[in-house]
């Protein structure tokens, strides 16, 4: 590098010396060179006096920009350039001075010759140029000979910086199986050298390591794939070494490198595959429904979402017994039992399972079906199970008072296992604490231990235990319900002592009464009664007969018409009632029938006293309750009538006392309670109560009225008084609306708010004081303030008028 720099410096000095020697004599003044408007040039002179020819124009030394080579390594100071002015005649009378950036420390000038040298090596990347000022002064007087000039010393670049990857190392990703030329990433190298000078900063990219998988664009640094069908499952990580070289990649250029780590991202290009085509599982028959009975797995070379597997059971031999789900964590297929297993019924199940991708990529469907199939065989293992009863529960019936030792039923259980062990039976003592029953341990027959009483215990709930002989630990239980049946001990009887009546005008075949029966043995829901007339009565009785309706009720039916109360008032009809108990019981009851007079529609008219009150066999208590209700209703009616009469009387009295000859309900007046006296017409006939200077309070008048004279007691005066008031109201513009009440009488006294009438109200109440409104509460304070201000204003205006 030192040799190269020296060679460049030598060439520059030679060129510079040739330029100086050819252009320096004579030199233009320093001031002209400073302006930069006159440069060294040769011009072809114009024709003078008609003769053609060339004339050389005097050229000046151009020093407004100098160059200095960076990284100078010579032992002597580096020559930069020379300053010269036309005033310098070479007699050492001119002195050159230098100031500005680096003057004295980096750059120095020969005061006599004007030669500028660089004292040390410069770095363009540190500072690309320096701005300095020069001046020529008289060496004796230091008087400036020319104005101060400014020039630039530019550091000329050399290729001393290699390209650098400031963002490296790089990390990139590209999908596997990508076509050639797929973009991967872009790398960028920067060179600190001057890009405008030579090729020092012109960078070219190349791959040192990573071929033939990837390529890089020499100019842009874009990295692309160079091989097709790169498989992530074969190789996932690639490390590519990229070089950036300046000088356009030519020999002698500086270079920098960076590493790019490229990862092939996964795509769904692989189907799931079972590790084997046949899976053999064993499941105990005692496995619970919903439990996992086995696991199988299909492996997918892809990763993440592309490796998700869906399992399905192909419909077939054993598909209905099992289901399969996918474990999200390890993608295993979990086989779940859907129905109970029974080794004795079926010992093995065989079915097929498909494993397929959950998320297919359409680009790779032409590779084939993205699924795999395997066969699963599940063997059911025999488990020593407890005996099984042939019924889920047993129900037995036994009559009460059955002798002890009587067999009432049997239970049966068997061992379904292959061993078929004998079964022994027993009764759980907790379910039969009083030992009412016994069971044969071998046959399973249940018998009574003592007499049973339905009235004490109508139902017994016992538990029978079945135990395998060769495995006493394995037991099963069954519930046995024993119903104690009632023995028919009591005969049936009429439900109540029926007493009915028959109309004298009753027709033949008419049902006059319906009746039923009861039995003390069992409830009526489990009984069946039959009704009929005794045999001897059926032949002799020509009046009535019994008809059985078949629903535990029967009716009394007339066998003839034309009954006469005067001939026979009461008939007695026997009825025989029989139940369906074991053994059957029967009894005979008597029905009482009275003959009564009835309307044509069958309603009762007259009968004996007992028949009237007891037409349908009412009891004494029912009659007493009816009478009490009637008495209470009568008392309530009497009290209600008395209260109404008293209230009516009080209303009439108060109304009579409140009679007035005036209108009292008129909303326009308002005011307090005592204003109801305001309309008393008697006040018109009492002129003494007339007050002077009364003002209307409903309307504030604008005009004053003259005080009205008091009316006399004479009727003519009163007439004149009323007529005068009427005229005043007719012509008064400030009077109330036409639908308001205007009274022409005195208001009366006693009201706190005084009169609200318009009678004898003056035009203006100048002395009205509204302070009392403040006492009416906060809602009236604003109103009091408004009227108070108006009163003060009116008072002030009145005072002013009086003054004038």
mmCIF file of N, CA and C in Angstrom, residues 14 78 84 99 122 125 180 259 322 342 362 464 538 635 687 801 803:
data_model
loop_
_atom_site.group_PDB
_atom_site.id
_atom_site.type_symbol
_atom_site.label_atom_id
_atom_site.label_comp_id
_atom_site.label_asym_id
_atom_site.label_seq_id
_atom_site.Cartn_x
_atom_site.Cartn_y
_atom_site.Cartn_z
ATOM 1 N N UNK A 14 4.196 15.243 -10.565
ATOM 2 C CA UNK A 14 4.650 15.483 -11.930
ATOM 3 C C UNK A 14 3.601 16.264 -12.703
ATOM 4 N N UNK A 78 3.753 16.506 3.087
ATOM 5 C CA UNK A 78 3.146 16.338 1.770
ATOM 6 C C UNK A 78 2.867 17.709 1.176
ATOM 7 N N UNK A 84 0.300 32.478 -4.812
ATOM 8 C CA UNK A 84 1.129 33.514 -5.420
ATOM 9 C C UNK A 84 0.245 34.667 -5.858
ATOM 10 N N UNK A 99 -4.766 30.911 7.592
ATOM 11 C CA UNK A 99 -5.643 30.756 8.767
ATOM 12 C C UNK A 99 -6.829 29.862 8.380
ATOM 13 N N UNK A 122 -3.692 12.421 6.527
ATOM 14 C CA UNK A 122 -5.114 12.762 6.697
ATOM 15 C C UNK A 122 -6.002 11.577 6.310
ATOM 16 N N UNK A 125 -12.291 9.745 5.494
ATOM 17 C CA UNK A 125 -13.475 9.294 6.200
ATOM 18 C C UNK A 125 -13.675 10.047 7.518
ATOM 19 N N UNK A 180 -37.249 -22.543 -8.114
ATOM 20 C CA UNK A 180 -35.993 -21.808 -8.267
ATOM 21 C C UNK A 180 -36.288 -20.319 -8.445
ATOM 22 N N UNK A 259 -22.676 -13.779 7.394
ATOM 23 C CA UNK A 259 -23.312 -15.097 7.396
ATOM 24 C C UNK A 259 -24.831 -14.926 7.367
ATOM 25 N N UNK A 322 -66.857 -49.022 19.194
ATOM 26 C CA UNK A 322 -65.769 -48.148 19.622
ATOM 27 C C UNK A 322 -65.825 -46.811 18.880
ATOM 28 N N UNK A 342 -68.874 -57.831 26.701
ATOM 29 C CA UNK A 342 -69.265 -59.087 27.360
ATOM 30 C C UNK A 342 -68.462 -60.215 26.721
ATOM 31 N N UNK A 362 -53.339 -27.870 -1.416
ATOM 32 C CA UNK A 362 -53.741 -28.309 -2.772
ATOM 33 C C UNK A 362 -52.568 -28.469 -3.728
ATOM 34 N N UNK A 464 -81.935 -59.661 48.440
ATOM 35 C CA UNK A 464 -81.388 -61.010 48.325
ATOM 36 C C UNK A 464 -79.994 -60.916 47.729
ATOM 37 N N UNK A 538 -137.169 -59.300 45.404
ATOM 38 C CA UNK A 538 -137.351 -59.115 43.968
ATOM 39 C C UNK A 538 -138.724 -59.603 43.523
ATOM 40 N N UNK A 635 -127.826 -10.705 60.238
ATOM 41 C CA UNK A 635 -127.212 -9.680 61.105
ATOM 42 C C UNK A 635 -126.448 -8.657 60.261
ATOM 43 N N UNK A 687 -124.232 48.816 54.392
ATOM 44 C CA UNK A 687 -123.277 49.799 53.874
ATOM 45 C C UNK A 687 -122.229 50.189 54.888
ATOM 46 N N UNK A 801 -92.585 63.629 40.230
ATOM 47 C CA UNK A 801 -93.687 64.415 39.678
ATOM 48 C C UNK A 801 -94.193 65.435 40.679
ATOM 49 N N UNK A 803 -92.457 66.806 42.954
ATOM 50 C CA UNK A 803 -91.444 67.862 43.104
ATOM 51 C C UNK A 803 -91.588 68.874 41.994
#
